[in-house]
Amino acid sequence: MGSLQQQHQVGGSNRIAALDVDNMDPEAQKSQKPGWMNFFAYVGPGFLVSLAYLDPGNLETDMQAGADHGYELLWVILIGLIFALIIQSLAANLGVATGKHLAELCKAEYPFFVKYCLWLLAELAVIAADIPEVIGTAFALNILFNIPVWVGVLCTGCSTLLLLGLQRYGVRKLELLISILVFVMAACFFGELSYVKPPAQDVIKGMFIPKLSGQGATSDAIALLGALVMPHNLFLHSALVLSRKIPNSVRGINDACRYFLIESGFALFVAFLINVAVISVTGSVCNSPNMSQDNLDRCGDITLNSASFLLKNVLGKSSSTVYAIALLASGQSSTITGTYAGQYIMQGFIDLKMKTWIRNLVTRLIAITPSLIVSIIGGASGAGRLIIIASMILSFELPFALIPLLKFSSSKLKMGPHINSIYIIVFSWTLGLGIIGINIYYLITAFVGWITDNNLPKVANVLIGIIVFPFIAVYIISVIYLMFRKDTTSTFIDTTKTAESNDVFELDYAIPYREDLADITLPR
């Protein structure tokens, strides 16, 4: 029974363990050999995912690194996005090989309490990731139209829901819009780059010669790496790939994984160029010999809002407008992907029985509330401080998405014949644990720095320490639990164990794509 196919379905999963392609019908075999034209059917998810590396929070980190160290830390961006491509490819492969996204696999694998804790942490990660995106869009609207930041926050929420309505006409339409916004960002920042004309030799050196000189270079490099891999992005990518019709064969799945890798690589390369442009522009501006003291002070503590005034003072009003357009494209497109991620997380972990557009509305309201409250109370400065808090939350959250991804993508129970080689498993775990270590280090140093620099009484600091340190212990124990817990749920069945049975399994060459993940039906 060499051509016997065993299909196994677990909560929506429908993937095979083996398929004898050599004995297939020639027409069916031909359908399993997609040409390069079929590559374009897989284009889209990578651009949505790449926005996590272009969101306002990342742009602010890039600007500060450029202002403090010129072009010296460009190599960190290069290495970080190579790392990000590897991690994101694991998420895409997991979805393709299992037919389930990361949140659904967590629901199937972990006990009740752990599952709901991971769900709450994932929802918190979506909110934390959405804060810089919402505030960045509000800052852009403030720069362009001089409207209050809190009004901009409300506009961001409304416009995001309207843009999500495009998915009613197909997920590809929304992916096209996001791709256009990415290239709008690229055009704006490349335009700034052509205006300031940074020395090409210094940019190339900064990109390929690692160096950590100058005060705060190490901490800025850690902040750059820590801002790259976001927890919600892992859930998002593993779900987006399921919106494609993937042939139900080993070859078809392998082809899909390869196409998604190429597509993600191109999208992340564009993201890399944009990050390079941002660092190079601020590096050139803040290291100009003709800077006034006021502008130098802005460079010392640059924010999304102050950057526009800096560019306006140094390069002119048009430069500030171009920056605001890029920031608007970044924030608006990133909030769309954040809402997407929240939708998939809620659907995967708890499978709420509600219409998808209602689930999107709930996700958007939850995510936008903190930004609205802080912007009303604290104004632009309060909103800027909230971005810093959000980045710390994301650093704290990362292990609770990355460790399940590393475990599932390294598990034969989950991946079947598509499990990674031992070399990729070792490398991905080394890389993942390195990223987790960097984020934990960033988190601890940020907390210690806050404890030592705040103006609270010593008694208050002691009480905060008494509360926080047991919390850190629980955090470490939770990470260790996720790392060493043995997986028990299988999404594959070994056909060699059923080959002796007399059951005949019907061959199905194409799996219906996950319409629940591809479409948002709006009320008519």
Short mmCIF file of C-alpha atoms in Angstrom, two decimals:
data_model
loop_
_atom_site.label_atom_id
_atom_site.label_comp_id
_atom_site.label_asym_id
_atom_site.label_seq_id
_atom_site.Cartn_x
_atom_site.Cartn_y
_atom_site.Cartn_z
CA MET A 1 0.00 0.00 0.00
CA GLY A 2 2.76 2.39 -1.04
CA SER A 3 0.30 5.01 -2.23
CA LEU A 4 -1.77 4.88 0.92
CA GLN A 5 -2.46 8.30 2.41
CA GLN A 6 -3.51 8.79 5.99
CA GLN A 7 -5.29 12.02 6.82
CA HIS A 8 -5.64 13.16 10.38
CA GLN A 9 -7.89 15.93 11.62
CA VAL A 10 -7.45 17.58 15.02
CA GLY A 11 -9.58 20.66 15.65
CA GLY A 12 -9.44 21.88 12.06
CA SER A 13 -6.07 20.38 11.13
CA ASN A 14 -5.97 18.32 7.95
CA ARG A 15 -2.47 17.28 7.01
CA ILE A 16 -0.86 14.09 5.76
CA ALA A 17 2.00 12.05 7.15
CA ALA A 18 3.18 10.50 3.89
CA LEU A 19 2.33 10.35 0.22
CA ASP A 20 3.90 8.15 -2.43
CA VAL A 21 4.24 10.66 -5.27
CA ASP A 22 5.91 8.20 -7.65
CA ASN A 23 2.80 6.00 -7.92
CA MET A 24 0.37 8.87 -8.39
CA ASP A 25 -1.62 9.50 -11.53
CA PRO A 26 0.46 11.65 -14.00
CA GLU A 27 -2.10 14.45 -14.03
CA ALA A 28 -2.23 14.53 -10.26
CA GLN A 29 1.56 14.40 -10.11
CA LYS A 30 1.75 17.32 -12.52
CA SER A 31 -0.54 19.33 -10.24
CA GLN A 32 1.93 18.77 -7.42
CA LYS A 33 4.73 20.57 -9.31
CA PRO A 34 3.92 24.27 -9.05
CA GLY A 35 5.91 26.56 -11.32
CA TRP A 36 7.28 29.98 -10.51
CA MET A 37 3.99 31.54 -11.51
CA ASN A 38 2.40 29.81 -8.54
CA PHE A 39 4.78 31.72 -6.30
CA PHE A 40 2.62 34.81 -6.61
CA ALA A 41 -0.29 32.94 -5.02
CA TYR A 42 1.76 32.88 -1.81
CA VAL A 43 2.74 36.55 -1.80
CA GLY A 44 1.09 38.65 0.90
CA PRO A 45 1.58 37.24 4.42
CA GLY A 46 5.25 38.26 4.50
CA PHE A 47 4.42 41.93 3.93
CA LEU A 48 1.84 41.91 6.74
CA VAL A 49 4.40 40.28 9.02
CA SER A 50 7.17 42.69 7.97
CA LEU A 51 5.16 45.58 9.43
CA ALA A 52 6.11 44.43 12.93
CA TYR A 53 9.65 45.50 12.02
CA LEU A 54 8.46 48.86 10.69
CA ASP A 55 6.01 49.93 13.37
CA PRO A 56 6.41 53.30 15.14
CA GLY A 57 8.06 51.67 18.15
CA ASN A 58 10.84 50.28 15.96
CA LEU A 59 11.19 53.58 14.13
CA GLU A 60 11.68 55.42 17.42
CA THR A 61 14.36 52.91 18.51
CA ASP A 62 16.07 53.29 15.13
CA MET A 63 16.06 57.07 15.37
CA GLN A 64 17.57 57.05 18.85
CA ALA A 65 20.28 54.60 17.75
CA GLY A 66 21.11 56.80 14.75
CA ALA A 67 21.10 59.97 16.84
CA ASP A 68 23.41 58.48 19.50
CA HIS A 69 25.78 56.40 17.37
CA GLY A 70 25.44 57.48 13.75
CA TYR A 71 25.78 54.48 11.40
CA GLU A 72 27.65 52.32 13.91
CA LEU A 73 24.72 50.02 14.82
CA LEU A 74 23.47 49.23 11.32
CA TRP A 75 25.02 45.76 11.63
CA VAL A 76 22.63 45.06 14.51
CA ILE A 77 19.66 45.69 12.20
CA LEU A 78 21.16 43.36 9.57
CA ILE A 79 21.73 40.51 12.02
CA GLY A 80 18.41 41.12 13.75
CA LEU A 81 16.38 40.86 10.55
CA ILE A 82 18.24 37.70 9.49
CA PHE A 83 17.32 36.26 12.88
CA ALA A 84 13.75 37.46 12.39
CA LEU A 85 13.52 35.73 9.01
CA ILE A 86 14.53 32.42 10.60
CA ILE A 87 12.01 32.75 13.44
CA GLN A 88 9.21 33.87 11.12
CA SER A 89 9.93 30.98 8.73
CA LEU A 90 9.45 28.58 11.64
CA ALA A 91 6.02 30.14 12.31
CA ALA A 92 5.03 29.87 8.63
CA ASN A 93 6.23 26.27 8.36
CA LEU A 94 4.32 25.34 11.50
CA GLY A 95 1.05 26.61 10.05
CA VAL A 96 1.62 25.02 6.64
CA ALA A 97 2.68 21.61 7.99
CA THR A 98 -0.01 21.23 10.66
CA GLY A 99 -2.97 23.11 9.17
CA LYS A 100 -3.34 24.89 12.50
CA HIS A 101 -1.84 28.16 13.68
CA LEU A 102 0.17 28.65 16.85
CA ALA A 103 -2.75 29.69 19.07
CA GLU A 104 -4.78 26.62 18.05
CA LEU A 105 -1.83 24.33 18.75
CA CYS A 106 -1.35 25.92 22.19
CA LYS A 107 -5.02 25.31 22.94
CA ALA A 108 -4.73 21.65 21.89
CA GLU A 109 -1.45 21.04 23.72
CA TYR A 110 -1.55 22.75 27.10
CA PRO A 111 -3.74 22.16 30.18
CA PHE A 112 -6.67 24.44 30.94
CA PHE A 113 -4.87 26.82 33.31
CA VAL A 114 -1.73 27.13 31.16
CA LYS A 115 -3.81 27.62 28.02
CA TYR A 116 -5.76 30.52 29.49
CA CYS A 117 -2.65 32.11 30.96
CA LEU A 118 -1.00 32.00 27.53
CA TRP A 119 -4.14 33.47 25.98
CA LEU A 120 -4.21 36.40 28.41
CA LEU A 121 -0.50 37.02 27.89
CA ALA A 122 -0.96 36.94 24.12
CA GLU A 123 -3.84 39.43 24.32
CA LEU A 124 -1.68 41.67 26.51
CA ALA A 125 1.08 41.44 23.88
CA VAL A 126 -1.36 42.59 21.19
CA ILE A 127 -2.38 45.57 23.31
CA ALA A 128 1.27 46.43 24.09
CA ALA A 129 2.24 46.16 20.42
CA ASP A 130 -0.72 48.28 19.38
CA ILE A 131 0.13 51.17 21.71
CA PRO A 132 3.12 52.52 19.69
CA GLU A 133 1.17 51.98 16.46
CA VAL A 134 -1.87 53.92 17.63
CA ILE A 135 0.18 56.70 19.22
CA GLY A 136 2.48 56.90 16.17
CA THR A 137 -0.53 57.38 13.90
CA ALA A 138 -1.94 60.02 16.28
CA PHE A 139 1.41 61.86 16.24
CA ALA A 140 1.40 61.77 12.44
CA LEU A 141 -2.11 63.25 12.30
CA ASN A 142 -1.04 65.89 14.81
CA ILE A 143 1.95 66.87 12.65
CA LEU A 144 -0.05 66.93 9.41
CA PHE A 145 -3.31 68.50 10.60
CA ASN A 146 -2.50 69.85 14.08
CA ILE A 147 -5.27 67.88 15.76
CA PRO A 148 -4.98 66.79 19.43
CA VAL A 149 -3.28 63.45 20.04
CA TRP A 150 -6.33 61.91 21.73
CA VAL A 151 -8.51 62.81 18.74
CA GLY A 152 -5.90 61.17 16.52
CA VAL A 153 -6.17 58.01 18.63
CA LEU A 154 -9.92 57.87 18.01
CA CYS A 155 -9.42 58.49 14.29
CA THR A 156 -6.90 55.65 14.21
CA GLY A 157 -9.41 53.21 15.64
CA CYS A 158 -12.14 54.19 13.20
CA SER A 159 -9.89 54.17 10.14
CA THR A 160 -8.48 50.76 11.04
CA LEU A 161 -11.96 49.22 11.13
CA LEU A 162 -12.79 50.81 7.79
CA LEU A 163 -9.63 49.44 6.20
CA LEU A 164 -10.29 46.01 7.67
CA GLY A 165 -13.62 46.15 5.86
CA LEU A 166 -11.65 45.72 2.64
CA GLN A 167 -11.20 42.09 3.60
CA ARG A 168 -14.86 41.63 2.80
CA TYR A 169 -13.72 41.75 -0.82
CA GLY A 170 -10.96 39.21 -0.25
CA VAL A 171 -7.84 38.93 1.87
CA ARG A 172 -5.66 39.66 -1.16
CA LYS A 173 -7.12 43.18 -1.45
CA LEU A 174 -6.06 44.00 2.09
CA GLU A 175 -2.62 42.48 1.54
CA LEU A 176 -2.24 44.67 -1.54
CA LEU A 177 -3.13 47.75 0.50
CA ILE A 178 -0.59 46.84 3.18
CA SER A 179 2.09 46.27 0.54
CA ILE A 180 1.36 49.70 -0.94
CA LEU A 181 1.70 51.31 2.52
CA VAL A 182 5.04 49.54 3.01
CA PHE A 183 6.34 50.99 -0.25
CA VAL A 184 4.96 54.43 0.72
CA MET A 185 7.15 54.23 3.83
CA ALA A 186 10.08 53.16 1.70
CA ALA A 187 9.57 56.07 -0.71
CA CYS A 188 9.34 58.61 2.13
CA PHE A 189 12.43 57.47 4.02
CA PHE A 190 14.47 56.92 0.86
CA GLY A 191 13.48 60.45 -0.17
CA GLU A 192 14.81 61.74 3.17
CA LEU A 193 17.93 59.64 2.65
CA SER A 194 18.58 61.11 -0.81
CA TYR A 195 18.20 64.60 0.68
CA VAL A 196 20.70 64.23 3.53
CA LYS A 197 23.12 62.11 1.41
CA PRO A 198 24.95 60.19 4.15
CA PRO A 199 28.47 59.01 3.23
CA ALA A 200 28.02 55.62 1.53
CA GLN A 201 31.33 54.32 2.86
CA ASP A 202 30.32 54.93 6.48
CA VAL A 203 26.92 53.31 5.92
CA ILE A 204 28.52 50.18 4.42
CA LYS A 205 31.04 50.00 7.28
CA GLY A 206 28.28 50.31 9.86
CA MET A 207 26.35 47.55 8.14
CA PHE A 208 29.12 44.95 7.93
CA ILE A 209 31.71 45.83 10.59
CA PRO A 210 30.39 45.13 14.14
CA LYS A 211 31.33 47.83 16.62
CA LEU A 212 30.04 48.87 20.04
CA SER A 213 31.91 52.04 20.94
CA GLY A 214 30.56 55.07 22.71
CA GLN A 215 28.43 55.47 25.78
CA GLY A 216 25.25 53.38 25.78
CA ALA A 217 26.08 51.50 22.55
CA THR A 218 25.51 48.09 24.12
CA SER A 219 22.16 49.02 25.62
CA ASP A 220 21.03 50.62 22.35
CA ALA A 221 22.06 47.50 20.43
CA ILE A 222 20.09 45.34 22.87
CA ALA A 223 17.08 47.62 22.49
CA LEU A 224 17.29 47.31 18.70
CA LEU A 225 17.36 43.50 18.87
CA GLY A 226 14.69 43.37 21.55
CA ALA A 227 12.31 45.44 19.44
CA LEU A 228 12.55 43.19 16.38
CA VAL A 229 10.82 39.90 17.28
CA MET A 230 7.32 40.57 18.64
CA PRO A 231 5.18 37.88 20.30
CA HIS A 232 1.96 38.58 18.41
CA ASN A 233 3.80 38.36 15.09
CA LEU A 234 4.47 34.65 15.61
CA PHE A 235 0.76 33.95 16.06
CA LEU A 236 -0.02 36.16 13.08
CA HIS A 237 2.34 34.56 10.57
CA SER A 238 1.36 30.98 11.42
CA ALA A 239 -2.28 31.94 10.75
CA LEU A 240 -1.86 34.08 7.63
CA VAL A 241 -0.28 31.23 5.67
CA LEU A 242 -3.46 29.20 6.16
CA SER A 243 -5.38 31.62 3.94
CA ARG A 244 -3.72 29.96 0.94
CA LYS A 245 -4.79 26.76 -0.81
CA ILE A 246 -1.89 24.39 -0.18
CA PRO A 247 -1.66 21.02 -2.01
CA ASN A 248 -2.22 18.13 0.38
CA SER A 249 1.06 16.33 -0.24
CA VAL A 250 4.58 16.28 1.12
CA ARG A 251 5.82 18.00 -2.03
CA GLY A 252 3.05 20.58 -1.98
CA ILE A 253 3.72 21.45 1.64
CA ASN A 254 7.47 21.68 1.03
CA ASP A 255 6.88 23.96 -1.96
CA ALA A 256 4.59 26.18 0.11
CA CYS A 257 7.19 26.44 2.89
CA ARG A 258 9.84 27.41 0.34
CA TYR A 259 7.61 30.00 -1.32
CA PHE A 260 6.66 31.57 2.01
CA LEU A 261 10.36 31.71 2.94
CA ILE A 262 11.23 33.53 -0.30
CA GLU A 263 8.30 35.91 0.06
CA SER A 264 9.12 36.68 3.70
CA GLY A 265 12.77 37.17 2.79
CA PHE A 266 11.88 39.78 0.17
CA ALA A 267 9.45 41.59 2.50
CA LEU A 268 11.96 41.64 5.36
CA PHE A 269 14.67 42.87 2.98
CA VAL A 270 12.47 45.86 2.17
CA ALA A 271 11.95 46.34 5.93
CA PHE A 272 15.71 46.18 6.44
CA LEU A 273 16.30 48.91 3.84
CA ILE A 274 13.72 51.14 5.50
CA ASN A 275 15.33 50.65 8.91
CA VAL A 276 18.72 51.47 7.40
CA ALA A 277 17.28 54.64 5.89
CA VAL A 278 15.79 55.75 9.23
CA ILE A 279 19.05 55.24 11.13
CA SER A 280 21.09 56.86 8.39
CA VAL A 281 18.86 59.95 8.20
CA THR A 282 18.90 60.61 11.95
CA GLY A 283 22.59 59.71 12.11
CA SER A 284 23.37 62.30 9.44
CA VAL A 285 21.14 64.99 10.91
CA CYS A 286 22.24 64.62 14.53
CA ASN A 287 25.93 64.45 13.66
CA SER A 288 25.84 67.55 11.48
CA PRO A 289 28.49 70.11 12.53
CA ASN A 290 26.01 73.01 12.23
CA MET A 291 23.50 71.77 14.81
CA SER A 292 22.08 74.25 17.31
CA GLN A 293 22.04 73.42 21.02
CA ASP A 294 18.26 73.05 20.97
CA ASN A 295 18.44 70.49 18.18
CA LEU A 296 21.27 68.67 19.91
CA ASP A 297 19.05 68.36 22.98
CA ARG A 298 16.32 66.87 20.81
CA CYS A 299 18.81 64.35 19.43
CA GLY A 300 19.72 63.33 22.97
CA ASP A 301 16.16 62.20 23.68
CA ILE A 302 14.47 61.77 20.33
CA THR A 303 10.84 60.64 20.15
CA LEU A 304 8.32 60.12 17.37
CA ASN A 305 6.94 63.59 18.00
CA SER A 306 10.19 65.49 18.51
CA ALA A 307 11.73 63.93 15.39
CA SER A 308 9.36 65.93 13.19
CA PHE A 309 10.46 69.23 14.79
CA LEU A 310 14.09 68.17 14.44
CA LEU A 311 13.70 67.41 10.72
CA LYS A 312 11.72 70.61 10.21
CA ASN A 313 14.41 72.73 11.86
CA VAL A 314 17.32 71.07 10.05
CA LEU A 315 15.93 70.02 6.67
CA GLY A 316 12.85 72.19 6.26
CA LYS A 317 9.08 71.88 6.55
CA SER A 318 8.72 69.51 3.60
CA SER A 319 10.98 66.99 5.32
CA SER A 320 8.76 67.02 8.40
CA THR A 321 5.70 66.43 6.21
CA VAL A 322 7.35 63.50 4.43
CA TYR A 323 8.27 62.01 7.80
CA ALA A 324 4.68 62.40 9.03
CA ILE A 325 3.32 60.63 5.93
CA ALA A 326 5.73 57.73 6.50
CA LEU A 327 4.76 57.60 10.19
CA LEU A 328 1.08 57.61 9.25
CA ALA A 329 1.59 54.71 6.83
CA SER A 330 3.60 52.83 9.45
CA GLY A 331 1.12 53.31 12.28
CA GLN A 332 -2.03 52.68 10.26
CA SER A 333 -0.79 49.53 8.56
CA SER A 334 0.66 48.17 11.82
CA THR A 335 -2.65 48.65 13.65
CA ILE A 336 -4.36 46.56 10.97
CA THR A 337 -1.96 43.67 11.50
CA GLY A 338 -2.32 44.06 15.28
CA THR A 339 -6.08 43.69 14.95
CA TYR A 340 -5.53 40.67 12.72
CA ALA A 341 -3.27 39.08 15.32
CA GLY A 342 -5.82 39.71 18.07
CA GLN A 343 -8.50 38.08 15.96
CA TYR A 344 -6.45 34.92 15.41
CA ILE A 345 -5.35 34.71 19.03
CA MET A 346 -8.92 34.99 20.31
CA GLN A 347 -10.20 32.50 17.76
CA GLY A 348 -7.38 30.02 18.36
CA PHE A 349 -7.23 29.99 22.15
CA ILE A 350 -10.88 30.23 23.16
CA ASP A 351 -12.83 29.89 19.89
CA LEU A 352 -15.44 32.47 20.81
CA LYS A 353 -18.72 31.88 19.01
CA MET A 354 -19.22 35.36 17.62
CA LYS A 355 -19.17 36.94 14.21
CA THR A 356 -15.67 37.73 13.06
CA TRP A 357 -16.35 41.45 12.56
CA ILE A 358 -17.58 41.66 16.18
CA ARG A 359 -14.42 39.90 17.34
CA ASN A 360 -12.34 42.46 15.42
CA LEU A 361 -14.30 45.32 16.98
CA VAL A 362 -13.75 43.93 20.49
CA THR A 363 -10.03 43.45 19.81
CA ARG A 364 -9.71 47.01 18.48
CA LEU A 365 -11.51 48.53 21.46
CA ILE A 366 -9.39 46.61 23.97
CA ALA A 367 -6.19 47.64 22.22
CA ILE A 368 -7.04 51.30 21.77
CA THR A 369 -8.32 52.03 25.30
CA PRO A 370 -4.93 52.45 27.09
CA SER A 371 -3.64 54.81 24.39
CA LEU A 372 -6.80 56.91 24.53
CA ILE A 373 -6.77 57.23 28.34
CA VAL A 374 -3.08 58.15 28.54
CA SER A 375 -3.25 60.61 25.64
CA ILE A 376 -6.22 62.40 27.24
CA ILE A 377 -4.58 62.60 30.68
CA GLY A 378 -0.90 62.99 29.79
CA GLY A 379 -0.97 64.47 26.30
CA ALA A 380 1.87 63.89 23.86
CA SER A 381 4.53 63.42 26.57
CA GLY A 382 2.44 60.84 28.42
CA ALA A 383 1.77 58.99 25.18
CA GLY A 384 5.50 58.93 24.47
CA ARG A 385 6.26 57.40 27.87
CA LEU A 386 3.58 54.78 27.24
CA ILE A 387 5.56 53.56 24.21
CA ILE A 388 8.53 52.79 26.50
CA ILE A 389 6.28 50.82 28.87
CA ALA A 390 4.80 48.92 25.92
CA SER A 391 8.26 47.87 24.70
CA MET A 392 9.08 46.50 28.16
CA ILE A 393 5.84 44.51 28.20
CA LEU A 394 6.66 43.00 24.81
CA SER A 395 10.12 41.99 26.04
CA PHE A 396 8.47 40.32 29.02
CA GLU A 397 5.92 38.54 26.79
CA LEU A 398 8.24 37.12 24.14
CA PRO A 399 9.15 33.74 25.76
CA PHE A 400 5.49 32.76 26.07
CA ALA A 401 5.07 32.82 22.29
CA LEU A 402 8.59 31.96 21.13
CA ILE A 403 9.13 28.86 23.29
CA PRO A 404 5.90 27.11 22.16
CA LEU A 405 6.85 27.93 18.56
CA LEU A 406 10.35 26.46 18.98
CA LYS A 407 8.98 23.34 20.69
CA PHE A 408 6.19 22.69 18.20
CA SER A 409 8.39 23.29 15.13
CA SER A 410 10.98 20.88 16.60
CA SER A 411 8.43 18.17 17.41
CA LYS A 412 7.72 15.19 15.16
CA LEU A 413 4.32 14.91 16.83
CA LYS A 414 3.45 18.30 15.37
CA MET A 415 5.45 18.48 12.13
CA GLY A 416 5.52 14.82 10.99
CA PRO A 417 7.82 14.38 7.97
CA HIS A 418 8.31 18.15 7.79
CA ILE A 419 10.22 18.36 11.05
CA ASN A 420 13.36 20.46 10.80
CA SER A 421 16.79 18.86 10.61
CA ILE A 422 18.79 18.56 13.80
CA TYR A 423 21.03 21.42 12.62
CA ILE A 424 18.10 23.79 12.17
CA ILE A 425 16.61 22.68 15.51
CA VAL A 426 19.87 23.37 17.38
CA PHE A 427 20.41 26.67 15.57
CA SER A 428 16.82 27.88 16.07
CA TRP A 429 16.87 27.00 19.77
CA THR A 430 20.22 28.73 20.23
CA LEU A 431 18.92 31.76 18.38
CA GLY A 432 15.59 31.75 20.22
CA LEU A 433 17.15 31.43 23.66
CA GLY A 434 19.61 34.19 22.73
CA ILE A 435 16.75 36.52 21.79
CA ILE A 436 14.89 35.62 24.99
CA GLY A 437 18.05 36.27 27.02
CA ILE A 438 18.53 39.66 25.34
CA ASN A 439 14.94 40.63 26.07
CA ILE A 440 15.14 39.51 29.71
CA TYR A 441 18.41 41.41 30.11
CA TYR A 442 16.80 44.51 28.60
CA LEU A 443 13.82 44.11 30.91
CA ILE A 444 15.91 43.68 34.07
CA THR A 445 18.29 46.53 33.27
CA ALA A 446 15.37 48.83 32.48
CA PHE A 447 13.72 47.95 35.80
CA VAL A 448 16.95 48.37 37.79
CA GLY A 449 17.59 51.68 36.04
CA TRP A 450 14.12 52.87 36.95
CA ILE A 451 14.56 51.79 40.60
CA THR A 452 17.86 53.65 40.92
CA ASP A 453 16.77 56.81 39.10
CA ASN A 454 13.24 57.40 40.38
CA ASN A 455 12.39 59.96 43.04
CA LEU A 456 10.33 57.64 45.23
CA PRO A 457 11.19 57.20 48.92
CA LYS A 458 13.46 54.28 49.83
CA VAL A 459 10.57 52.54 51.61
CA ALA A 460 8.54 52.61 48.41
CA ASN A 461 11.43 51.15 46.43
CA VAL A 462 11.82 48.35 48.99
CA LEU A 463 8.11 47.53 48.79
CA ILE A 464 8.28 47.48 45.01
CA GLY A 465 11.25 45.10 45.22
CA ILE A 466 9.38 42.80 47.61
CA ILE A 467 6.51 42.60 45.12
CA VAL A 468 8.58 42.35 41.94
CA PHE A 469 11.23 39.77 42.87
CA PRO A 470 8.76 36.94 43.69
CA PHE A 471 7.07 37.86 40.43
CA ILE A 472 10.42 37.42 38.63
CA ALA A 473 10.79 33.99 40.28
CA VAL A 474 7.36 32.92 38.99
CA TYR A 475 8.29 34.26 35.58
CA ILE A 476 11.49 32.19 35.42
CA ILE A 477 9.68 29.05 36.64
CA SER A 478 7.04 29.53 33.94
CA VAL A 479 9.67 29.83 31.21
CA ILE A 480 11.41 26.67 32.45
CA TYR A 481 8.07 24.83 32.52
CA LEU A 482 7.36 25.70 28.89
CA MET A 483 10.85 24.67 27.84
CA PHE A 484 10.93 21.25 29.47
CA ARG A 485 7.29 20.16 29.37
CA LYS A 486 6.91 17.16 27.06
CA ASP A 487 4.49 17.57 24.15
CA THR A 488 1.63 15.09 24.08
CA THR A 489 -0.77 16.14 21.29
CA SER A 490 -0.08 14.86 17.78
CA THR A 491 -1.23 16.51 14.56
CA PHE A 492 0.13 13.65 12.46
CA ILE A 493 -0.47 9.90 12.27
CA ASP A 494 2.33 7.61 11.17
CA THR A 495 0.95 5.76 8.15
CA THR A 496 3.43 2.91 8.58
CA LYS A 497 1.48 1.87 11.67
CA THR A 498 -1.78 1.67 9.71
CA ALA A 499 -0.48 0.25 6.43
CA GLU A 500 -1.41 -3.30 7.41
CA SER A 501 -5.04 -2.42 7.96
CA ASN A 502 -7.64 -3.01 5.26
CA ASP A 503 -8.93 0.53 5.44
CA VAL A 504 -8.87 2.45 2.19
CA PHE A 505 -8.28 6.18 2.49
CA GLU A 506 -9.58 8.51 -0.16
CA LEU A 507 -6.93 10.65 -1.84
CA ASP A 508 -7.57 14.37 -1.75
CA TYR A 509 -5.05 16.59 -3.52
CA ALA A 510 -6.13 19.99 -2.26
CA ILE A 511 -7.12 21.10 1.20
CA PRO A 512 -9.88 23.73 1.43
CA TYR A 513 -8.18 26.82 2.74
CA ARG A 514 -9.12 28.18 6.15
CA GLU A 515 -11.96 30.52 5.25
CA ASP A 516 -12.39 31.36 8.93
CA LEU A 517 -8.90 32.88 8.82
CA ALA A 518 -9.16 34.48 5.40
CA ASP A 519 -12.46 36.34 5.48
CA ILE A 520 -14.14 38.88 7.72
CA THR A 521 -17.83 39.06 6.97
CA LEU A 522 -19.22 42.49 7.74
CA PRO A 523 -22.89 43.18 8.42
CA ARG A 524 -24.96 44.10 5.38
#
